[in-house]
Coordinates of C-alpha atoms in Angstrom, one line a residue:
Chain A
M293 CA 0.0 0.0 0.0
A294 CA 1.5 3.3 -1.1
T295 CA 0.3 5.5 1.6
S296 CA 2.0 8.7 2.4
A297 CA 1.9 8.3 6.1
A298 CA 5.2 8.4 7.9
P299 CA 6.1 5.3 10.0
G300 CA 4.9 5.7 13.5
E301 CA 2.1 8.0 12.6
A302 CA -1.3 6.4 13.0
I303 CA -2.8 5.8 9.6
R304 CA -6.4 7.0 9.6
R305 CA -8.2 4.6 7.3
E306 CA -11.8 3.6 7.7
W307 CA -12.7 0.1 6.9
R308 CA -16.1 -0.3 5.4
R309 CA -17.9 -3.5 4.5
F310 CA -19.8 -2.1 1.5
T311 CA -19.0 0.2 -1.4
P312 CA -20.6 3.6 -1.5
A313 CA -22.9 2.4 -4.3
Q314 CA -24.1 -0.6 -2.1
R315 CA -24.7 1.7 0.9
L316 CA -26.6 4.1 -1.2
A317 CA -28.8 1.3 -2.6
R318 CA -29.5 -0.1 0.8
F319 CA -30.3 3.3 2.2
T320 CA -32.7 3.9 -0.7
V321 CA -34.4 0.6 0.0
Y322 CA -34.8 1.5 3.7
L323 CA -36.0 5.0 3.0
V324 CA -38.6 3.9 0.4
L325 CA -39.8 1.1 2.7
A326 CA -40.1 3.4 5.7
A327 CA -41.8 6.1 3.6
S328 CA -44.3 3.6 2.1
I329 CA -45.2 2.1 5.5
V330 CA -45.8 5.5 7.0
W331 CA -47.8 6.5 3.9
S332 CA -49.9 3.3 4.2
A333 CA -50.5 3.7 7.9
R334 CA -51.7 7.3 7.5
T335 CA -53.9 6.8 4.5
V336 CA -55.4 3.4 4.9
Q337 CA -59.1 3.5 5.7
I338 CA -59.7 2.2 9.2
I339 CA -62.8 2.9 11.2
P340 CA -61.5 3.5 14.7
E341 CA -64.9 2.9 16.4
F342 CA -64.8 -0.7 15.1
L343 CA -61.3 -1.2 16.7
Y344 CA -62.3 -0.1 20.2
D345 CA -64.7 -2.9 20.7
A346 CA -62.7 -5.5 18.8
P347 CA -61.6 -7.4 21.9
E348 CA -65.2 -7.5 23.1
Q349 CA -66.3 -8.7 19.7
M350 CA -63.6 -11.3 19.7
Q351 CA -64.6 -12.6 23.1
D352 CA -68.2 -12.7 22.0
L353 CA -67.3 -14.7 18.9
L354 CA -65.3 -17.2 20.9
H355 CA -68.1 -17.5 23.4
R356 CA -70.6 -18.2 20.7
M357 CA -68.3 -20.8 19.2
W358 CA -68.1 -22.8 22.4
P359 CA -69.0 -25.6 22.8
I360 CA -67.9 -27.1 19.5
D361 CA -70.8 -28.9 17.8
F362 CA -69.1 -32.3 17.4
A363 CA -72.5 -33.9 16.5
H364 CA -72.5 -31.9 13.3
Y365 CA -69.5 -33.8 12.0
R366 CA -71.4 -36.8 10.8
G367 CA -74.2 -34.9 9.2
G368 CA -72.5 -32.0 7.4
V369 CA -68.8 -32.1 7.7
H370 CA -67.4 -35.5 7.0
D371 CA -68.5 -35.8 3.3
A372 CA -67.4 -32.3 2.6
L373 CA -64.0 -32.9 4.2
V374 CA -63.4 -36.1 2.1
D375 CA -64.4 -34.1 -0.9
T376 CA -61.8 -31.5 0.0
L377 CA -59.1 -34.1 0.2
H378 CA -60.1 -35.5 -3.2
I379 CA -60.2 -32.0 -4.7
A380 CA -56.7 -31.4 -3.4
S381 CA -55.3 -34.7 -4.6
L382 CA -57.0 -34.8 -8.0
G383 CA -56.0 -31.2 -8.5
T384 CA -52.4 -32.0 -7.8
V385 CA -52.4 -35.0 -10.2
L386 CA -54.0 -32.9 -12.9
A387 CA -51.5 -30.1 -12.3
V388 CA -48.5 -32.4 -12.5
I389 CA -49.8 -33.9 -15.8
M390 CA -50.1 -30.4 -17.2
A391 CA -47.0 -28.9 -15.6
I392 CA -44.4 -31.5 -16.7
P393 CA -44.5 -30.6 -20.4
V394 CA -44.5 -26.9 -19.6
G395 CA -41.6 -27.4 -17.2
V396 CA -39.6 -29.3 -19.8
L397 CA -40.3 -26.6 -22.3
A398 CA -39.1 -24.0 -19.8
A399 CA -35.8 -25.7 -19.1
R400 CA -33.2 -24.0 -21.2
N401 CA -30.8 -27.0 -21.3
V402 CA -33.5 -29.4 -22.5
V403 CA -35.2 -27.2 -25.1
P404 CA -32.4 -24.9 -26.3
F405 CA -34.7 -22.5 -28.1
G406 CA -35.3 -19.1 -26.5
P407 CA -38.8 -18.2 -27.7
V408 CA -40.2 -21.5 -26.5
N409 CA -38.6 -21.1 -23.1
Y410 CA -40.1 -17.6 -22.8
L411 CA -43.6 -18.8 -23.8
A412 CA -43.5 -21.6 -21.3
K413 CA -42.3 -19.2 -18.6
L414 CA -45.1 -16.8 -19.4
I415 CA -47.6 -19.7 -19.0
L416 CA -46.1 -20.5 -15.6
V417 CA -46.0 -16.9 -14.4
S418 CA -49.7 -16.3 -15.3
S419 CA -50.7 -19.5 -13.6
R420 CA -49.0 -18.4 -10.4
S421 CA -50.2 -14.7 -10.5
V422 CA -53.8 -15.6 -10.4
N423 CA -54.8 -16.7 -6.9
S424 CA -56.6 -20.1 -6.5
L425 CA -59.7 -18.3 -5.3
V426 CA -59.8 -16.3 -8.5
W427 CA -59.3 -19.4 -10.6
A428 CA -62.2 -20.9 -8.6
L429 CA -64.4 -17.9 -9.4
L430 CA -63.6 -18.2 -13.1
F431 CA -64.2 -22.0 -13.1
V432 CA -67.4 -21.6 -11.1
A433 CA -68.6 -19.2 -13.8
V434 CA -67.7 -21.7 -16.5
F435 CA -68.6 -25.1 -15.0
G436 CA -71.1 -24.1 -12.4
P437 CA -70.7 -24.5 -8.7
G438 CA -69.2 -27.8 -7.5
A439 CA -66.1 -29.8 -7.0
L440 CA -65.2 -29.8 -10.7
A441 CA -64.5 -26.0 -10.5
G442 CA -62.5 -26.5 -7.3
T443 CA -60.4 -29.2 -8.8
L444 CA -59.6 -27.3 -11.9
A445 CA -58.8 -24.2 -9.8
I446 CA -56.4 -26.1 -7.7
A447 CA -54.8 -27.7 -10.8
F448 CA -54.4 -24.4 -12.7
R449 CA -53.0 -22.6 -9.7
S450 CA -50.5 -25.4 -9.2
I451 CA -49.2 -25.6 -12.8
G452 CA -47.1 -22.5 -12.2
F453 CA -45.6 -23.8 -9.0
V454 CA -44.9 -27.3 -10.1
G455 CA -43.7 -26.3 -13.6
K456 CA -41.4 -23.6 -12.3
L457 CA -39.7 -25.8 -9.7
F458 CA -39.6 -28.8 -12.1
G459 CA -38.0 -26.7 -14.8
E460 CA -35.4 -25.4 -12.4
A461 CA -34.6 -29.0 -11.3
L462 CA -34.1 -30.0 -14.9
E463 CA -31.8 -27.0 -15.5
E464 CA -29.6 -28.2 -12.6
A465 CA -29.3 -31.7 -14.0
N466 CA -25.7 -33.0 -14.5
R467 CA -24.7 -32.6 -18.1
G468 CA -22.3 -35.6 -18.1
T469 CA -24.9 -38.3 -17.9
I470 CA -27.0 -36.6 -20.7
E471 CA -23.9 -36.4 -23.0
A472 CA -23.0 -40.0 -22.3
L473 CA -26.5 -41.1 -23.3
E474 CA -26.6 -38.9 -26.4
A475 CA -23.2 -40.3 -27.5
T476 CA -24.8 -43.8 -27.6
G477 CA -27.3 -42.4 -30.1
A478 CA -30.2 -42.7 -27.7
P479 CA -33.5 -41.2 -28.9
W480 CA -34.9 -38.1 -27.2
L481 CA -37.4 -40.0 -25.1
S482 CA -34.7 -42.3 -23.8
V483 CA -32.5 -39.3 -22.9
M484 CA -35.5 -37.9 -21.0
T485 CA -36.5 -41.0 -19.1
K486 CA -33.0 -42.5 -18.5
G487 CA -30.9 -39.4 -18.3
Y488 CA -33.0 -36.5 -16.8
W489 CA -35.7 -38.4 -14.9
P490 CA -33.4 -40.3 -12.5
Q491 CA -31.6 -37.0 -11.7
V492 CA -34.7 -34.9 -11.0
Q493 CA -36.8 -37.7 -9.4
P494 CA -36.1 -36.7 -5.8
A495 CA -36.8 -33.0 -6.5
F496 CA -39.9 -34.0 -8.4
W497 CA -41.5 -36.0 -5.5
S498 CA -40.5 -33.4 -3.0
I499 CA -42.2 -30.7 -5.2
V500 CA -45.4 -32.8 -5.6
L501 CA -45.6 -33.5 -1.9
F502 CA -45.1 -29.9 -1.0
R503 CA -47.7 -28.7 -3.4
W504 CA -50.2 -31.3 -2.2
D505 CA -49.7 -30.0 1.3
I506 CA -50.4 -26.4 0.1
N507 CA -53.4 -27.6 -1.9
V508 CA -55.0 -29.3 1.1
R509 CA -54.9 -25.8 2.8
E510 CA -56.2 -24.0 -0.3
S511 CA -58.9 -26.4 -1.2
A512 CA -60.5 -25.8 2.2
V513 CA -61.4 -22.2 1.3
L514 CA -62.5 -22.7 -2.3
G515 CA -66.0 -23.5 -1.1
L516 CA -66.5 -19.9 0.0
V517 CA -66.9 -19.0 -3.7
G518 CA -68.9 -22.2 -4.4
A519 CA -66.2 -24.5 -5.7
G520 CA -67.0 -27.5 -3.5
G521 CA -65.5 -29.1 -0.4
I522 CA -65.4 -28.1 3.2
G523 CA -65.5 -24.4 2.4
M524 CA -69.2 -24.8 1.4
A525 CA -70.0 -26.2 4.8
L526 CA -68.1 -23.3 6.4
D527 CA -70.0 -20.8 4.2
T528 CA -73.4 -22.3 5.1
A529 CA -72.7 -22.3 8.8
L530 CA -71.3 -18.7 8.6
N531 CA -74.4 -17.4 6.7
L532 CA -76.7 -19.0 9.2
F533 CA -74.7 -17.7 12.2
Q534 CA -74.3 -21.2 13.5
W535 CA -71.1 -20.5 15.3
T536 CA -70.8 -23.8 17.1
R537 CA -70.9 -25.5 13.7
V538 CA -68.3 -23.0 12.3
A539 CA -66.1 -24.0 15.2
M540 CA -66.6 -27.7 14.2
V541 CA -65.6 -26.9 10.6
L542 CA -62.6 -24.9 11.6
F543 CA -61.5 -27.6 14.0
S544 CA -61.8 -30.3 11.3
I545 CA -59.8 -28.1 8.8
F546 CA -57.1 -27.6 11.5
T547 CA -56.9 -31.3 12.1
V548 CA -56.7 -32.2 8.4
V549 CA -54.0 -29.6 7.8
V550 CA -51.9 -30.8 10.7
V551 CA -52.2 -34.4 9.7
A552 CA -51.4 -33.6 6.0
E553 CA -48.3 -31.8 7.2
I554 CA -47.2 -34.7 9.4
V555 CA -47.8 -37.2 6.6
V556 CA -45.8 -35.1 4.1
T557 CA -42.9 -34.7 6.6
Q558 CA -42.8 -38.4 7.3
I559 CA -42.9 -39.4 3.6
R560 CA -40.2 -36.9 2.8
K561 CA -38.0 -38.3 5.6
R562 CA -38.5 -41.9 4.3
I563 CA -38.0 -41.3 0.5
I564 CA -35.8 -38.3 0.1
Chain B
M1126 CA -25.3 -63.1 -15.1
S1127 CA -22.7 -62.4 -17.7
T1128 CA -23.2 -65.8 -19.3
R1129 CA -26.7 -64.9 -20.4
G1130 CA -26.1 -62.2 -22.9
A1131 CA -29.6 -60.9 -23.3
R1132 CA -30.2 -59.2 -20.0
A1133 CA -32.6 -56.3 -20.0
A1134 CA -30.8 -53.0 -19.4
F1135 CA -33.6 -51.4 -17.6
P1136 CA -35.7 -54.1 -15.9
A1137 CA -39.3 -53.2 -15.4
S1138 CA -40.2 -52.6 -11.8
W1139 CA -43.4 -54.3 -10.8
W1140 CA -43.8 -52.0 -7.8
T1141 CA -43.7 -48.9 -10.1
R1142 CA -46.3 -50.4 -12.3
A1143 CA -48.5 -51.3 -9.4
G1144 CA -48.2 -47.7 -8.2
W1145 CA -49.3 -46.4 -11.6
V1146 CA -52.3 -48.7 -11.6
L1147 CA -53.2 -47.6 -8.1
L1148 CA -52.9 -44.0 -9.1
A1149 CA -55.2 -44.5 -12.1
A1150 CA -57.7 -46.4 -10.0
Y1151 CA -57.7 -43.5 -7.5
V1152 CA -58.2 -40.9 -10.2
V1153 CA -61.2 -42.8 -11.6
Y1154 CA -62.7 -43.4 -8.2
A1155 CA -62.3 -39.8 -6.9
G1156 CA -63.5 -38.4 -10.2
A1157 CA -66.6 -40.5 -10.0
R1158 CA -67.1 -39.5 -6.4
L1159 CA -66.9 -35.8 -7.2
D1160 CA -69.3 -36.4 -10.1
F1161 CA -67.0 -35.5 -13.0
T1162 CA -68.6 -36.4 -16.3
W1163 CA -67.6 -35.7 -19.9
E1164 CA -71.0 -34.2 -20.4
R1165 CA -70.5 -31.6 -17.8
F1166 CA -67.0 -30.9 -19.1
L1167 CA -68.3 -30.4 -22.6
V1168 CA -71.1 -28.1 -21.5
G1169 CA -68.5 -26.2 -19.5
L1170 CA -66.3 -25.8 -22.5
D1171 CA -69.2 -24.3 -24.4
N1172 CA -69.8 -21.9 -21.5
G1173 CA -66.1 -21.1 -21.3
A1174 CA -66.0 -20.0 -24.9
R1175 CA -68.9 -17.6 -24.2
F1176 CA -67.3 -16.5 -21.0
I1177 CA -64.0 -15.6 -22.6
D1178 CA -66.0 -13.9 -25.4
R1179 CA -67.7 -11.6 -22.8
M1180 CA -64.4 -10.9 -21.0
F1181 CA -62.7 -9.4 -24.0
P1182 CA -62.1 -6.7 -24.6
P1183 CA -61.6 -5.7 -21.0
V1184 CA -63.4 -2.5 -20.0
I1185 CA -62.7 -0.4 -16.9
V1186 CA -66.2 0.3 -15.8
Q1187 CA -65.4 2.0 -12.6
P1188 CA -61.9 3.5 -12.7
D1189 CA -62.2 5.0 -9.2
S1190 CA -63.1 1.7 -7.5
L1191 CA -60.4 -0.1 -9.4
A1192 CA -57.7 2.4 -8.4
N1193 CA -58.9 2.6 -4.7
G1194 CA -59.0 -1.1 -4.5
L1195 CA -55.5 -1.6 -5.8
V1196 CA -54.1 1.1 -3.5
E1197 CA -55.9 -0.4 -0.5
S1198 CA -54.5 -3.8 -1.4
L1199 CA -51.0 -2.4 -1.5
Q1200 CA -51.5 -0.7 1.8
I1201 CA -52.8 -3.9 3.4
A1202 CA -49.8 -5.8 2.1
L1203 CA -47.3 -3.3 3.3
L1204 CA -48.7 -2.8 6.8
A1205 CA -49.4 -6.5 7.3
S1206 CA -45.8 -7.4 6.3
F1207 CA -44.4 -4.7 8.5
L1208 CA -46.4 -5.7 11.6
G1209 CA -46.0 -9.4 10.8
I1210 CA -42.3 -9.1 10.6
V1211 CA -42.0 -7.0 13.7
I1212 CA -44.0 -9.6 15.7
S1213 CA -42.4 -12.7 14.1
L1214 CA -38.8 -11.6 15.0
P1215 CA -39.2 -12.2 18.8
V1216 CA -41.5 -15.1 18.2
G1217 CA -39.0 -16.8 15.9
L1218 CA -36.1 -16.1 18.3
L1219 CA -38.1 -17.6 21.1
A1220 CA -38.8 -20.7 19.0
S1221 CA -35.1 -21.4 18.1
R1222 CA -34.1 -24.5 20.1
N1223 CA -30.4 -23.8 20.1
L1224 CA -30.6 -20.4 21.9
M1225 CA -33.7 -20.8 24.1
P1226 CA -34.8 -23.1 26.8
V1227 CA -37.6 -25.6 26.3
W1228 CA -40.2 -23.6 28.2
A1229 CA -39.7 -20.7 25.8
T1230 CA -39.6 -22.7 22.5
W1231 CA -42.8 -24.7 23.0
P1232 CA -45.3 -21.8 23.4
A1233 CA -43.6 -20.0 20.6
R1234 CA -43.8 -23.1 18.3
I1235 CA -47.5 -23.5 19.2
V1236 CA -48.2 -19.8 18.2
I1237 CA -46.4 -20.3 14.9
A1238 CA -48.2 -23.6 14.2
L1239 CA -51.6 -21.9 14.9
C1240 CA -50.8 -19.0 12.7
R1241 CA -49.7 -21.2 9.9
S1242 CA -52.6 -23.7 9.9
F1243 CA -55.4 -21.5 8.6
H1244 CA -55.6 -20.0 5.2
P1245 CA -55.5 -16.2 5.3
V1246 CA -59.0 -16.0 3.9
I1247 CA -60.4 -18.0 6.8
V1248 CA -58.6 -15.9 9.3
A1249 CA -59.9 -12.8 7.4
I1250 CA -63.5 -14.1 8.0
L1251 CA -62.9 -14.3 11.7
F1252 CA -61.4 -10.8 11.8
V1253 CA -64.2 -9.3 9.7
K1254 CA -66.5 -10.5 12.4
A1255 CA -64.3 -9.1 15.1
V1256 CA -63.3 -5.7 13.7
G1257 CA -65.9 -5.2 11.0
F1258 CA -65.6 -4.8 7.3
G1259 CA -62.6 -3.0 5.8
A1260 CA -58.9 -2.9 5.5
M1261 CA -58.2 -3.5 9.2
A1262 CA -59.5 -7.1 9.0
G1263 CA -57.3 -7.7 6.0
I1264 CA -54.2 -6.3 7.7
L1265 CA -54.8 -8.4 10.8
A1266 CA -55.4 -11.6 8.8
L1267 CA -52.3 -11.2 6.6
M1268 CA -50.3 -10.3 9.7
V1269 CA -51.2 -13.6 11.3
A1270 CA -50.1 -15.4 8.1
S1271 CA -46.8 -13.5 8.1
V1272 CA -46.1 -14.4 11.7
G1273 CA -46.6 -18.0 11.0
F1274 CA -44.4 -18.1 7.9
I1275 CA -41.6 -15.8 8.9
G1276 CA -41.6 -17.0 12.5
K1277 CA -41.0 -20.6 11.3
L1278 CA -38.3 -19.9 8.8
F1279 CA -36.6 -17.4 11.0
A1280 CA -36.5 -20.0 13.8
E1281 CA -35.1 -22.6 11.4
A1282 CA -32.5 -20.1 10.1
I1283 CA -31.3 -19.3 13.7
E1284 CA -31.1 -23.0 14.5
E1285 CA -28.6 -23.4 11.6
I1286 CA -26.2 -20.7 12.6
S1287 CA -22.7 -21.3 13.8
L1288 CA -22.5 -21.1 17.6
K1289 CA -18.8 -20.2 17.5
Q1290 CA -19.5 -16.6 16.7
V1291 CA -22.2 -16.4 19.4
E1292 CA -19.7 -17.9 21.9
A1293 CA -17.0 -15.4 20.8
V1294 CA -19.4 -12.4 21.4
R1295 CA -20.5 -14.0 24.7
A1296 CA -16.9 -14.4 25.8
T1297 CA -16.4 -10.6 25.6
G1298 CA -18.9 -10.3 28.4
A1299 CA -21.6 -9.0 26.1
S1300 CA -25.2 -8.7 27.3
F1301 CA -27.9 -10.9 25.9
M1302 CA -29.2 -8.2 23.5
N1303 CA -25.6 -7.6 22.3
V1304 CA -25.2 -11.3 21.7
I1305 CA -28.3 -11.3 19.6
T1306 CA -27.4 -8.1 17.7
Y1307 CA -23.8 -9.0 17.0
G1308 CA -23.6 -12.8 17.2
V1309 CA -26.9 -14.0 15.8
L1310 CA -28.5 -11.4 13.5
P1311 CA -25.6 -10.9 11.1
Q1312 CA -25.6 -14.6 10.4
V1313 CA -29.3 -14.7 9.5
F1314 CA -29.7 -11.3 7.9
T1315 CA -29.3 -12.3 4.3
R1316 CA -31.8 -15.2 4.6
F1317 CA -34.1 -13.0 6.5
I1318 CA -34.2 -10.5 3.6
G1319 CA -35.1 -13.5 1.4
F1320 CA -38.1 -14.4 3.6
A1321 CA -39.2 -10.9 4.1
T1322 CA -39.3 -10.1 0.4
Y1323 CA -41.0 -13.4 -0.3
Q1324 CA -43.6 -12.6 2.4
L1325 CA -44.2 -9.1 1.1
D1326 CA -44.8 -10.7 -2.4
S1327 CA -47.1 -13.3 -1.0
N1328 CA -49.0 -10.7 1.1
L1329 CA -49.5 -8.6 -2.0
R1330 CA -51.0 -11.6 -3.7
N1331 CA -53.3 -12.5 -0.8
S1332 CA -54.3 -8.8 -0.2
T1333 CA -56.0 -8.9 -3.5
M1334 CA -58.1 -11.8 -2.3
V1335 CA -59.2 -11.1 1.3
G1336 CA -61.7 -8.6 -0.1
I1337 CA -63.8 -11.5 -1.2
V1338 CA -64.9 -12.0 2.4
G1339 CA -65.1 -8.2 3.0
A1340 CA -61.6 -7.6 4.4
G1341 CA -60.7 -4.7 2.1
G1342 CA -58.7 -4.3 -1.1
I1343 CA -59.4 -5.0 -4.7
G1344 CA -60.9 -8.4 -4.0
G1345 CA -64.2 -6.8 -3.0
T1346 CA -64.4 -4.9 -6.3
L1347 CA -63.6 -8.1 -8.2
F1348 CA -66.2 -10.2 -6.4
S1349 CA -68.9 -7.7 -6.9
A1350 CA -68.0 -7.4 -10.6
F1351 CA -68.4 -11.2 -10.8
Q1352 CA -71.7 -11.1 -9.1
R1353 CA -73.0 -8.4 -11.5
F1354 CA -71.7 -10.6 -14.4
D1355 CA -69.6 -7.6 -15.5
Y1356 CA -67.1 -10.0 -17.0
D1357 CA -65.3 -7.3 -19.1
F1358 CA -64.6 -5.4 -15.9
V1359 CA -63.5 -8.7 -14.2
A1360 CA -60.9 -9.1 -17.0
A1361 CA -59.7 -5.5 -16.5
I1362 CA -59.4 -6.1 -12.7
L1363 CA -57.5 -9.4 -13.2
L1364 CA -55.1 -7.9 -15.7
S1365 CA -54.3 -5.0 -13.3
I1366 CA -53.9 -7.4 -10.4
I1367 CA -51.4 -9.5 -12.5
A1368 CA -49.6 -6.3 -13.5
M1369 CA -49.3 -5.2 -9.9
I1370 CA -48.0 -8.6 -8.8
M1371 CA -45.5 -8.7 -11.5
V1372 CA -44.2 -5.2 -10.7
G1373 CA -44.0 -6.4 -7.1
E1374 CA -42.1 -9.5 -8.1
V1375 CA -39.5 -7.4 -10.0
L1376 CA -39.1 -5.0 -7.2
A1377 CA -38.7 -7.8 -4.7
G1378 CA -36.0 -9.4 -6.9
W1379 CA -34.2 -6.0 -7.1
V1380 CA -34.3 -5.6 -3.3
R1381 CA -32.9 -9.1 -2.9
G1382 CA -30.1 -8.2 -5.4
V1383 CA -29.2 -5.2 -3.3
F1384 CA -28.8 -7.2 -0.1
L1385 CA -27.4 -10.5 -1.2
E1386 CA -23.7 -10.0 -1.9
K1387 CA -22.6 -11.6 -5.1
G1388 CA -20.0 -14.3 -4.7
K1389 CA -20.6 -14.7 -1.0
V1390 CA -22.7 -17.8 -0.3
D1391 CA -23.9 -18.1 3.3
G1392 CA -23.8 -21.6 4.8
D1393 CA -24.1 -23.9 1.9

């Protein structure tokens, strides 16, 4: 270091972790974030009168929900709950069937053709940008209320998720194996099934399980817009102000979600 | 088995085949149970064509309610993320098993599990009953979801840190808060930025939805347009939601780029 400081004299040098440009960028982010939070807090429309009695209202709500109407399970909840699980599972199966080709087309190393990659990515992004409730609204308008709309909503929302992660797994596949297979003159389908598939298989199962878990949660609310499953039972109980039944439905959703998560964690531990 | 030349290179696995058969049987069974028929599907396709026909071209029927709804959704997302993150930091810290005693981790873990197990829309219904219609219910509902998500990931991130740095800070006689600030937080900061931007993104998506149950934001406008069969307005709303979410995704990616140092990989 060619510093002009004489020996013995303390060199005043400040050590900083980040360059000025980095610091400026970070400062800008902090500033913009703080400003937008303050702006939101000051302009968002909140009716304060409603807030004052919120604790009371909450207490009243819990009071009305108790005791949970367990007897309602047989009559109104069980079938809807099973329907919800079927909607989630069938929706996942359907999504995987549709997502695999799109994911393959989105992987740059498998299909080395830019425009196709972009088109596939556009499909995946639009699938993810539309919430499953909106998909459900659309499909209810098309197919009428019922589980078909719910299943398709789950499937279309999941294409983006499964396709994106599957495409990324394909892009991370080891090139060596693929080259070795191609050198033997293997046809395209064989390269896919014997070269790529074994490499992405663990990621694939992990993605499917993860999405199924999410879909179980999501399919529980689709009924609110008429797309079948336990949400319909919830909606009916809410509209009739039968709070003990609402509590029963919420309790069963909670149980199913927890069990689904445990199942997924266990399977993941065993297989992957 | 080298003496027998004709060995199949890729022997068929009967387990795999049985799995496929089971899956196919399940699909048929579940489809029948949920009453899926070709007839319904074909009728639906016919409806769908008419539906799409009515959606295009998109028309902004009520520009005010569209703009207000979008702004309110954005506000809900920002405030819910901010409050959610502020609450989830202590909760996540309490839930980390390597720094906290058992009596602290269990309650924190239960809080996180409760927050995570319900879909934001269901939580929003309960808050609508508690604090009335409007943005407040949406903010509270998404805040709960954020506490669940960030709390869990933050706790996991803290559990993976290197304890050597914590020990070094502790050895200087630092107080508990100093240990957290200088020993723990710097190690999880980059990952935290990742969760926070992801959660902001996800709150933005969900804030466009909670309006369906009356919790404020563009969802209410969307739902009423659906109920009035104003499908051209529905299309306009959907396109603006998608545009907002995409802008949000780009901004989140940019923020992540600012904070994640290139060439420095943490942990893995």
